[in-house]
Coordinates of C-alpha atoms in Angstrom, one line a residue:
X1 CA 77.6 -146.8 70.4
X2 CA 78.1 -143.4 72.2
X3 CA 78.4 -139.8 72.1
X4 CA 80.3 -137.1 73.3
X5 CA 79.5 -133.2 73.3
X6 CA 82.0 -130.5 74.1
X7 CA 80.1 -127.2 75.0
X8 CA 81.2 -123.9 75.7
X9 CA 80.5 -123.4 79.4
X10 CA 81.3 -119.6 79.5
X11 CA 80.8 -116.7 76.9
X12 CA 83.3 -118.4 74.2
X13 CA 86.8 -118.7 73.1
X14 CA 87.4 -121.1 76.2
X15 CA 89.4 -123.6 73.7
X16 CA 86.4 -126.0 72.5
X17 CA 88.5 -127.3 69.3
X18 CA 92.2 -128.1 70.9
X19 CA 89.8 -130.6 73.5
X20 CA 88.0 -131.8 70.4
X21 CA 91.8 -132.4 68.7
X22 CA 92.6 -134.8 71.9
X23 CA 89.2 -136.0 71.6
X24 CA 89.9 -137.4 67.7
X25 CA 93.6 -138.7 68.8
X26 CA 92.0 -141.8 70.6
X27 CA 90.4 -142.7 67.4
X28 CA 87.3 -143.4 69.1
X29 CA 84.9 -141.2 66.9
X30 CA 83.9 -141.6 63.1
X31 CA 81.7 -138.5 63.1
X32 CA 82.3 -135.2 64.1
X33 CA 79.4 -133.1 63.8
X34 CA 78.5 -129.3 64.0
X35 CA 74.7 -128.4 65.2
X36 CA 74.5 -124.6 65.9
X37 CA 75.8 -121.3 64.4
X38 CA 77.4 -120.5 61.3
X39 CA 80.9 -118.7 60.8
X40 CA 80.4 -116.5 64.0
X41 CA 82.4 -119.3 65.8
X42 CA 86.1 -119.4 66.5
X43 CA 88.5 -122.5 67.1
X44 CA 91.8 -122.3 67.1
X45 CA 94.2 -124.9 66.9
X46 CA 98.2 -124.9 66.5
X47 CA 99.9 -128.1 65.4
X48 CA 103.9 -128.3 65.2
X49 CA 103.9 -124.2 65.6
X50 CA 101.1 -123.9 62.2
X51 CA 97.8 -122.0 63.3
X52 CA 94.9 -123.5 62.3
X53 CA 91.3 -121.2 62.1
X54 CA 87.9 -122.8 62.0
X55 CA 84.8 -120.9 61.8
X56 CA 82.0 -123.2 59.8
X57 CA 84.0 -126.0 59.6
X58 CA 84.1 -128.1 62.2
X59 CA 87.7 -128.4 63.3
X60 CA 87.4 -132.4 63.5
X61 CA 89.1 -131.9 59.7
X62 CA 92.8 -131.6 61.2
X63 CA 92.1 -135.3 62.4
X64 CA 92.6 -137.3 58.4
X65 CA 90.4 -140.1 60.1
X66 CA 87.5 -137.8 60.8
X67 CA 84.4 -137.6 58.7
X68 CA 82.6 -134.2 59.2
X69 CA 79.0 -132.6 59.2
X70 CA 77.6 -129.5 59.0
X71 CA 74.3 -130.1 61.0
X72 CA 70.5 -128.8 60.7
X73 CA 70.8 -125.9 62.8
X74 CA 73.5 -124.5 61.3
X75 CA 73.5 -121.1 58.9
X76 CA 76.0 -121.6 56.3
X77 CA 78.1 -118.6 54.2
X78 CA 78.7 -120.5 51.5
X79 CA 81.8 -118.5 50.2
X80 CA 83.2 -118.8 53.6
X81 CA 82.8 -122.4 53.3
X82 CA 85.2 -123.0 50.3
X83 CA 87.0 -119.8 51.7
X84 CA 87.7 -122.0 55.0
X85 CA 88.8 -125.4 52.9
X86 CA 90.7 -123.6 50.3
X87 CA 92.6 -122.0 53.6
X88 CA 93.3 -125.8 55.6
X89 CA 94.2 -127.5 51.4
X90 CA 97.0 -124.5 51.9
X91 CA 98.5 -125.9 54.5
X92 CA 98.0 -129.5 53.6
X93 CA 94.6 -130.8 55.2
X94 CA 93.1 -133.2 52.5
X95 CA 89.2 -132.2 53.1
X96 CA 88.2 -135.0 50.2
X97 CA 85.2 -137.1 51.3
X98 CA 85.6 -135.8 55.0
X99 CA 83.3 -132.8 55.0
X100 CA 78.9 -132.9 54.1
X101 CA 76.6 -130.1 55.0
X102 CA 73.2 -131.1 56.1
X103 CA 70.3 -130.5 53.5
X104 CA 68.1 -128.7 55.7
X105 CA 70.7 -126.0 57.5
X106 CA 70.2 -122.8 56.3
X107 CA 71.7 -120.6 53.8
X108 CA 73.4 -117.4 54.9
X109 CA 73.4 -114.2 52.1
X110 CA 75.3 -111.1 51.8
X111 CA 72.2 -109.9 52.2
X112 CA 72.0 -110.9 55.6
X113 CA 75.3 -109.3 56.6
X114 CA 74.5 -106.1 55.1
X115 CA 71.1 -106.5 57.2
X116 CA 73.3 -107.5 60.2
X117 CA 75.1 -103.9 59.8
X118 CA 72.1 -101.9 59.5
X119 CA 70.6 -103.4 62.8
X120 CA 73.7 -102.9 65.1
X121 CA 73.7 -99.0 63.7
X122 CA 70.1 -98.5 64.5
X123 CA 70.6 -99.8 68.2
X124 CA 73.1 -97.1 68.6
X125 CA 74.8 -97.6 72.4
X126 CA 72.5 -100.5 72.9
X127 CA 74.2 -102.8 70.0
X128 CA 74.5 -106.3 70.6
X129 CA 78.2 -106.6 69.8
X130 CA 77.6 -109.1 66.7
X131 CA 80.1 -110.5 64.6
X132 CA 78.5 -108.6 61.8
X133 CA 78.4 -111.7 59.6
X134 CA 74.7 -112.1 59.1
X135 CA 74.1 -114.7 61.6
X136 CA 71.1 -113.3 63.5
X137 CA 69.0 -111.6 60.2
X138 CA 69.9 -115.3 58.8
X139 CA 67.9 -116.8 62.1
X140 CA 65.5 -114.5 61.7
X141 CA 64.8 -115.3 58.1
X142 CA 64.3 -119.1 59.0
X143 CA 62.1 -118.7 62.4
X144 CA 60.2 -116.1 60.0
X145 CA 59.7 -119.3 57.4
X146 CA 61.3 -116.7 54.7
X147 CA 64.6 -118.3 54.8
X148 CA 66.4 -120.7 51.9
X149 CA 68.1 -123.9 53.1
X150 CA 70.9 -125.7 51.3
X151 CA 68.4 -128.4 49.7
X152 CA 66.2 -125.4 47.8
X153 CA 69.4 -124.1 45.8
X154 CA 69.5 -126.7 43.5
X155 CA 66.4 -125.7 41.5
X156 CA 67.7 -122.4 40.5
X157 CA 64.3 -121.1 39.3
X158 CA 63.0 -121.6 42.3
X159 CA 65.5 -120.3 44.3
X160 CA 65.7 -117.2 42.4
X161 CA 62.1 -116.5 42.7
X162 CA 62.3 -117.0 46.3
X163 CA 65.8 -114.9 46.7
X164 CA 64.5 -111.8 45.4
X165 CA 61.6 -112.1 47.4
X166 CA 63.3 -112.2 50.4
X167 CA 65.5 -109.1 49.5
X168 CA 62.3 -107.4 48.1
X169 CA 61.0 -107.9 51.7
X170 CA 64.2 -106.1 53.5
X171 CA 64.2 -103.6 51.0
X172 CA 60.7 -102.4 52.0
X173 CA 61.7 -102.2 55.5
X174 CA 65.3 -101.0 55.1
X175 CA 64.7 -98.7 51.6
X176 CA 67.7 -97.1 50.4
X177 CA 70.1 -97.7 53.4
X178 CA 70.2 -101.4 52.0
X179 CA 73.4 -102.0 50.6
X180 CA 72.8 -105.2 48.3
X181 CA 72.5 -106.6 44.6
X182 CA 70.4 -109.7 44.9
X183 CA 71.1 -110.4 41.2
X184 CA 75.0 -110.3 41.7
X185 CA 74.2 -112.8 44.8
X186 CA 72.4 -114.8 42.4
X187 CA 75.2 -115.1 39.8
X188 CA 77.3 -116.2 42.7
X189 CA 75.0 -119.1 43.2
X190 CA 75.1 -119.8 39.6
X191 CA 78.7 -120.5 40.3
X192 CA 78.4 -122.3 43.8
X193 CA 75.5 -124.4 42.9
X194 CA 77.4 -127.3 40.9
X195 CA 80.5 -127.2 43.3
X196 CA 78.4 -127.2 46.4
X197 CA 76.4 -130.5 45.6
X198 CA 79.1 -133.5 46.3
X199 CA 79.0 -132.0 50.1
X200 CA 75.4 -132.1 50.4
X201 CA 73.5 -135.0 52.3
X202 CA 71.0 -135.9 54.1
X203 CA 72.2 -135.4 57.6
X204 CA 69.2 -136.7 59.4
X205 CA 70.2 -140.2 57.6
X206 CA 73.6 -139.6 57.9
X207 CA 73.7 -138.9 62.0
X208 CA 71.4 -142.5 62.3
X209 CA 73.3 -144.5 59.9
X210 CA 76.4 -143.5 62.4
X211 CA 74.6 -144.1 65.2
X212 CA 72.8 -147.2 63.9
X213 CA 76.0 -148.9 62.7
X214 CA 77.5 -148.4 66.3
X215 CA 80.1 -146.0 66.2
X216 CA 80.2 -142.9 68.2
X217 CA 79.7 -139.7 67.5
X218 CA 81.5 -136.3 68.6
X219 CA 79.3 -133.0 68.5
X220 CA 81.6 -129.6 69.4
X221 CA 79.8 -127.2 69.7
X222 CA 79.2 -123.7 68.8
X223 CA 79.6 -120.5 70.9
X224 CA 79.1 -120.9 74.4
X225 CA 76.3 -121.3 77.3
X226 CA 76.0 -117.8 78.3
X227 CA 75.4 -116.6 74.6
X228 CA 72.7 -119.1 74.3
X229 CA 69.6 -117.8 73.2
X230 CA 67.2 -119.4 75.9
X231 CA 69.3 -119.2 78.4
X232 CA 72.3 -116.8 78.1
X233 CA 72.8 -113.1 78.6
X234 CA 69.6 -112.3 76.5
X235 CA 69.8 -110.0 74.6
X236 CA 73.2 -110.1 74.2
X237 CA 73.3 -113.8 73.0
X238 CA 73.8 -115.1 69.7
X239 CA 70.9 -116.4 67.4
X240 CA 71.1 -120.0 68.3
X241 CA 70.6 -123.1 71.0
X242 CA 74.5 -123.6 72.0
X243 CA 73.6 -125.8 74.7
X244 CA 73.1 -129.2 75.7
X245 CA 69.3 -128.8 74.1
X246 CA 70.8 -127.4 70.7
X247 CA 72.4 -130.7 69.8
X248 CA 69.0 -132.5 69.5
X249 CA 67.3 -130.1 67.2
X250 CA 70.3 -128.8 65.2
X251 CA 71.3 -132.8 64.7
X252 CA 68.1 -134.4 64.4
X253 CA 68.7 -138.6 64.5
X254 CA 70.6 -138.0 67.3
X255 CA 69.7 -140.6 70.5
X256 CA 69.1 -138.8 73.7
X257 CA 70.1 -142.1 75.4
X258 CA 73.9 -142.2 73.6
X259 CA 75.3 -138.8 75.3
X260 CA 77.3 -140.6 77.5
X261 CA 80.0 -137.6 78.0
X262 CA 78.9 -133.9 78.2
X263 CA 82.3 -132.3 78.7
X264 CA 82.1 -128.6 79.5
X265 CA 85.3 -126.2 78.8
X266 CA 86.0 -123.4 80.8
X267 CA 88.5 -120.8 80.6
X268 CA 90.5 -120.5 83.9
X269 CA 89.6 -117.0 83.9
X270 CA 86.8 -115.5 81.7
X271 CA 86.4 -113.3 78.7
X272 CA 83.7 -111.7 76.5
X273 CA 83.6 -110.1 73.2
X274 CA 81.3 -107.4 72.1
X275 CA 78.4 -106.2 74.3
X276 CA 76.6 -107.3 77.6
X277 CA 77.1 -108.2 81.4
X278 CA 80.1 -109.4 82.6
X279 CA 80.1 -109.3 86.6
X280 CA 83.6 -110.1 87.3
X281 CA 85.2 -107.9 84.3
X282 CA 88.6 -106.5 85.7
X283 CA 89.3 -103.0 84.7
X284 CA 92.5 -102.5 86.4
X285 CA 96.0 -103.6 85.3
X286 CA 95.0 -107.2 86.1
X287 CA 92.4 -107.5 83.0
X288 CA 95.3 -105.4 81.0
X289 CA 97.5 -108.7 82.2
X290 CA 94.8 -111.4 81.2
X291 CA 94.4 -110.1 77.4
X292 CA 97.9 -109.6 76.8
X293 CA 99.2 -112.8 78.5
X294 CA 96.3 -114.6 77.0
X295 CA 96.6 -113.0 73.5
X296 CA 92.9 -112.6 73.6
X297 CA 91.7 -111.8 70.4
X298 CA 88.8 -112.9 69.0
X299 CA 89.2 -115.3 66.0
X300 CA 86.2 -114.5 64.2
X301 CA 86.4 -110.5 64.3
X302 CA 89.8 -109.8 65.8
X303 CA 88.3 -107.5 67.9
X304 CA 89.8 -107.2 71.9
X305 CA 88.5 -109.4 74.4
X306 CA 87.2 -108.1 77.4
X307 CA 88.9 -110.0 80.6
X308 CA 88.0 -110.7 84.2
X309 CA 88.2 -113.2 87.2
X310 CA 86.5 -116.8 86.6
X311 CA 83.7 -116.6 88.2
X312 CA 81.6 -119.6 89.7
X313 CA 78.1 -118.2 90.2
X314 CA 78.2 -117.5 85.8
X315 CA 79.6 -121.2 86.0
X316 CA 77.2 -122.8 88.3
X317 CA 74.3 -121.7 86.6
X318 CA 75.7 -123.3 82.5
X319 CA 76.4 -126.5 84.5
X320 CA 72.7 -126.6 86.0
X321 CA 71.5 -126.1 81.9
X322 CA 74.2 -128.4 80.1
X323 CA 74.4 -130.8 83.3
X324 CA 78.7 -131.6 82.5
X325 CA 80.2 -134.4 83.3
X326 CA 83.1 -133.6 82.8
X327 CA 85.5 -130.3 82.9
X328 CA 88.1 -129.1 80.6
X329 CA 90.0 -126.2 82.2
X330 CA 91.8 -124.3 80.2
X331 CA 94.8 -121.6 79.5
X332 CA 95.8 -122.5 83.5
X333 CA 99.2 -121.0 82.3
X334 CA 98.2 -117.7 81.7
X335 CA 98.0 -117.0 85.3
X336 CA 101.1 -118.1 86.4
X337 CA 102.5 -114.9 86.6
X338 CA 99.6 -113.6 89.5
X339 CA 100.8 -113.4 93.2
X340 CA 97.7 -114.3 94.2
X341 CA 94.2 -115.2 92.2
X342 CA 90.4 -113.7 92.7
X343 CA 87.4 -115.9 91.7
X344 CA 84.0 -114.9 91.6
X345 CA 81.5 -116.6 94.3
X346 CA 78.6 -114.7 94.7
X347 CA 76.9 -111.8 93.3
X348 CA 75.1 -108.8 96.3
X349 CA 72.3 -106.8 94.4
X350 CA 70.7 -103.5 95.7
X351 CA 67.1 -103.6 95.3
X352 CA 64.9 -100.4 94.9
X353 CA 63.4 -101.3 98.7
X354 CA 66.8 -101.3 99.7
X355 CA 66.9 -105.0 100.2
X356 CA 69.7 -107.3 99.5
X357 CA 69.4 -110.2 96.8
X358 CA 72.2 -112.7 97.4
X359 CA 72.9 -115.2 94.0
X360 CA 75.5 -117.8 94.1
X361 CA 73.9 -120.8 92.7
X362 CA 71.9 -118.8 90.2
X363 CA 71.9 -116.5 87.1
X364 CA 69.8 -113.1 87.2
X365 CA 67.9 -113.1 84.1
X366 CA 66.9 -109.7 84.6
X367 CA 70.1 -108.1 83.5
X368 CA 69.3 -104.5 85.3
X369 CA 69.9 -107.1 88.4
X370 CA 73.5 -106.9 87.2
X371 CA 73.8 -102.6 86.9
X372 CA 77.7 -102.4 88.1
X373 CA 75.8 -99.2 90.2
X374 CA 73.7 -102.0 91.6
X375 CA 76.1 -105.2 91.9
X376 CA 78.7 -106.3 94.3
X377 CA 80.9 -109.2 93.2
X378 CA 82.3 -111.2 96.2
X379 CA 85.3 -112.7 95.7
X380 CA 87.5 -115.8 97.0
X381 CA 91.2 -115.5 97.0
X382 CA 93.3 -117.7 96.0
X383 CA 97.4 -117.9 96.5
X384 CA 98.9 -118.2 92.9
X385 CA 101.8 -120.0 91.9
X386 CA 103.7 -117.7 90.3
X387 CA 106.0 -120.3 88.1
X388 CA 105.7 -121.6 84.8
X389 CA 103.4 -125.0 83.6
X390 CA 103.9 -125.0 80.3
X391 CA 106.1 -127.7 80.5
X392 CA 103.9 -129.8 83.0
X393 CA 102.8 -133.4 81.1
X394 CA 101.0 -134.6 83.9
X395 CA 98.8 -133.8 87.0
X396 CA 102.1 -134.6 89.6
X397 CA 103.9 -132.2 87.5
X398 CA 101.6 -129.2 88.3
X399 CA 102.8 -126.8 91.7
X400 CA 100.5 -126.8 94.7
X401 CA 98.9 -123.8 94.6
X402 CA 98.0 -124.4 90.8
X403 CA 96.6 -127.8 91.9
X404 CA 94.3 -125.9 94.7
X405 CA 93.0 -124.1 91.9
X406 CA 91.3 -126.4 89.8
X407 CA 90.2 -128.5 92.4
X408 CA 88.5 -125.4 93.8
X409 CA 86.5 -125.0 90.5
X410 CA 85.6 -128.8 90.5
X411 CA 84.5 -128.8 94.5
X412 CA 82.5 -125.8 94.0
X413 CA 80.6 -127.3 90.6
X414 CA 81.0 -130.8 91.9
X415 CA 81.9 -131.9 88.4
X416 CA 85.6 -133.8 87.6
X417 CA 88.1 -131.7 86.2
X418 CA 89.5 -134.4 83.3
X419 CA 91.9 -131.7 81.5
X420 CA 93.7 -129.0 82.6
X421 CA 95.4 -126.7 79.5
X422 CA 98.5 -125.6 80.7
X423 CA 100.0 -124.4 77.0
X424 CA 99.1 -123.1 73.2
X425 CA 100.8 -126.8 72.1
X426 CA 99.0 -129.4 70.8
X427 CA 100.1 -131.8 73.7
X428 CA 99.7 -129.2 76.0
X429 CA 97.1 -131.0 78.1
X430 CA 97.4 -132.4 81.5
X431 CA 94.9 -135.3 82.0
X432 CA 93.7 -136.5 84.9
X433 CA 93.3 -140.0 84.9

């Protein structure tokens, strides 16, 4: 008995559910499980040239062999829910008996998005970049001990009650700028209570029974390291734990002892959506390159990504909070094209004495630390390959210089690079035995 996490080592969108896909192919896991976030994550998947989108659902459900759980610390949409499995029964994924949501995750309203809205418009210039989908009012709600979770819909009057309490509650603060009928959302409910309960479980019992009958489990996670609430780009993170510690309290049963694997995937390059620092972003024709070689658009909101350099000093300090064993490198292929490659190493900082901090091993947490006025990235060069890997099955296949890449990143970590993504294909993975 054994698990294995895949998390997000960089901002997101590094390719978490295509590693969780090879993952399933061994048939090694019964249990896929989801323990952060709510429908503000993106996976992506394309199988024999059909794109597959997962948001709430954990993307285990292209796997027919894969039971799948909505965890604890999850906020769930619940239209979005049967909005996501009506979209994978279109193109053929039987979802029957292979998806539960946790009784204790939390419910996500409309009113929550309408909050979500209102809060982003109020910070003017200073907005977070959110998905606008409710996830951080929703997080709010439940550290404020106002929120509903999934097990308190089932006694409608109950719920009721406490609905229009909570939106009685925003209405004082927000008055008329508060776009929302609670007693529409409650109709809704009316409708989504009945169909709702076969998915429903206990997942506390559900994560031991797995555990205790020996078979392994596979947690992907949410989001990525440096959106993490404790320990990302705060506050330009996301509401949630999407690291290493998130797994224990959004999956509670879970044995500390059984992570066995704690695979980290990382972008060969890096990319951001919305707001925040980003020390190696590349402005010039280079970025320009990255987001339209890279098609880097974000999955949830569609919205541009912003592109730079990878960059090591970002990556050293998510492997000193998620400890990897592992690496997962991917969309290597999207720089075959560069003459030569620049990767982050160390961040220069002017300070207001007019001394010089030095970070390489580190990550500021004040972000004025990282004021473009104030920051100088330093960067190591790398000669490109400038041919395509698409086509490369395995590690001998790979050229040179593309080689001397990734076992740059895995020197300077001094974690194992295990898969390098060299394509948008499903087999499109080179591992390293």
């Amino acid at each position: 008995m054994s698990a294995t996490v895949v998390l997000g080592a960089q901002f997101g969108d590094e390719g978490k559910g295509k590693l969780v896909d090879v993952l399933l192919s061994t048939g090694a896991f019964q249990l896929v499980a989801r323990c952060a976030g709510g429908h503000n994550a993106g996976h992506t998947l394309v199988i024999d040239d059909v794109k597959y989108d997962f948001h709430i659902l954990p993307s285990g459900l292209i796997n027919p062999k894969a039971i799948n759980l909505i965890g604890n610390g999850c906020v769930l949409h619940v239209p979005q829910f049967f909005k996501e499995l009506k979209a994978l029964e279109d193109k053929g994924i039987n979802s029957q008996d292979r998806i539960f949501i946790s009784d204790r995750a939390h419910l996500l309203f409309e009113l929550h998005k309408s909050i979500d809205g209102l809060e982003e418009k109020a910070l003017g210039d200073t907005k977070i970049g959110t998905t606008g989908n409710g996830i951080g009012p929703c997080y709010s709600d439940k550290a404020a001990r106002r929120g509903l979770r999934i097990a308190e819909m089932f006694d409608k009057e109950d719920f009721d009650i406490r609905l229009r309490r909570l939106a009685q509650g925003h209405s004082k603060r927000f008055g008329d700028l508060l776009d929302y009928d609670v007693e529409k959302e409650i109709r809704d409910f009316d409708k989504y209570r009945e169909s709702l309960r076969d998915y429903v479980v206990d997942g506390i019992e559900m994560v031991c029974s797995t555990q205790g009958g020996g078979s392994d489990i596979l947690v992907e996670g949410a989001n990525a390291l440096m959106i993490d609430l404790n320990n990302g780009t705060y506050p330009y993170v996301t509401s949630s734990d999407t690291g290493l510690a998130g797994v224990f309290s959004g999956l509670p049963g879970f044995r500390p002892e059984s992570v066995t694997t704690r695979l980290g995937v990382v972008k060969a390059y890096t990319t951001r959506v919305g707001s925040g620092p980003f020390p190696s972003e590349a402005f010039d024709s280079v970025g320009e390159q990255l987001q339209s070689f890279g098609h880097e658009f974000g999955t949830t909101t569609g919205r541009r990504r912003r592109c730079g350099h990878l960059d090591m000093v970002l990556l050293k300090h998510s492997h000193s909070v998620n400890r990897y064993t592992h690496l997962n490198l991917t969309k290597l292929d999207v720089l075959d094209t560069f003459p030569s490659i620049k990767i982050a190493v160390a961040y220069r900082t002017k300070n207001s004495d007019g001394s010089v901090t030095l970070f390489t091993n580190r990550f500021p947490a004040d972000l004025k630390t990282l004021d473009p006025e104030r920051l100088e990235v330093e960067y190591k060069t790398l000669k490109g390959w400038e041919s395509d890997i698409t086509g490369c099955r395995s590690w001998k296949d790979l050229p040179l210089q593309a080689k001397e890449y990734v076992e740059f990143v895995e020197r300077e970590l001094g974690v194992p690079v295990k898969w390098v993504g060299v394509g948008p294909a499903r087999d499109a993975m080179v591992e390293r035995l």
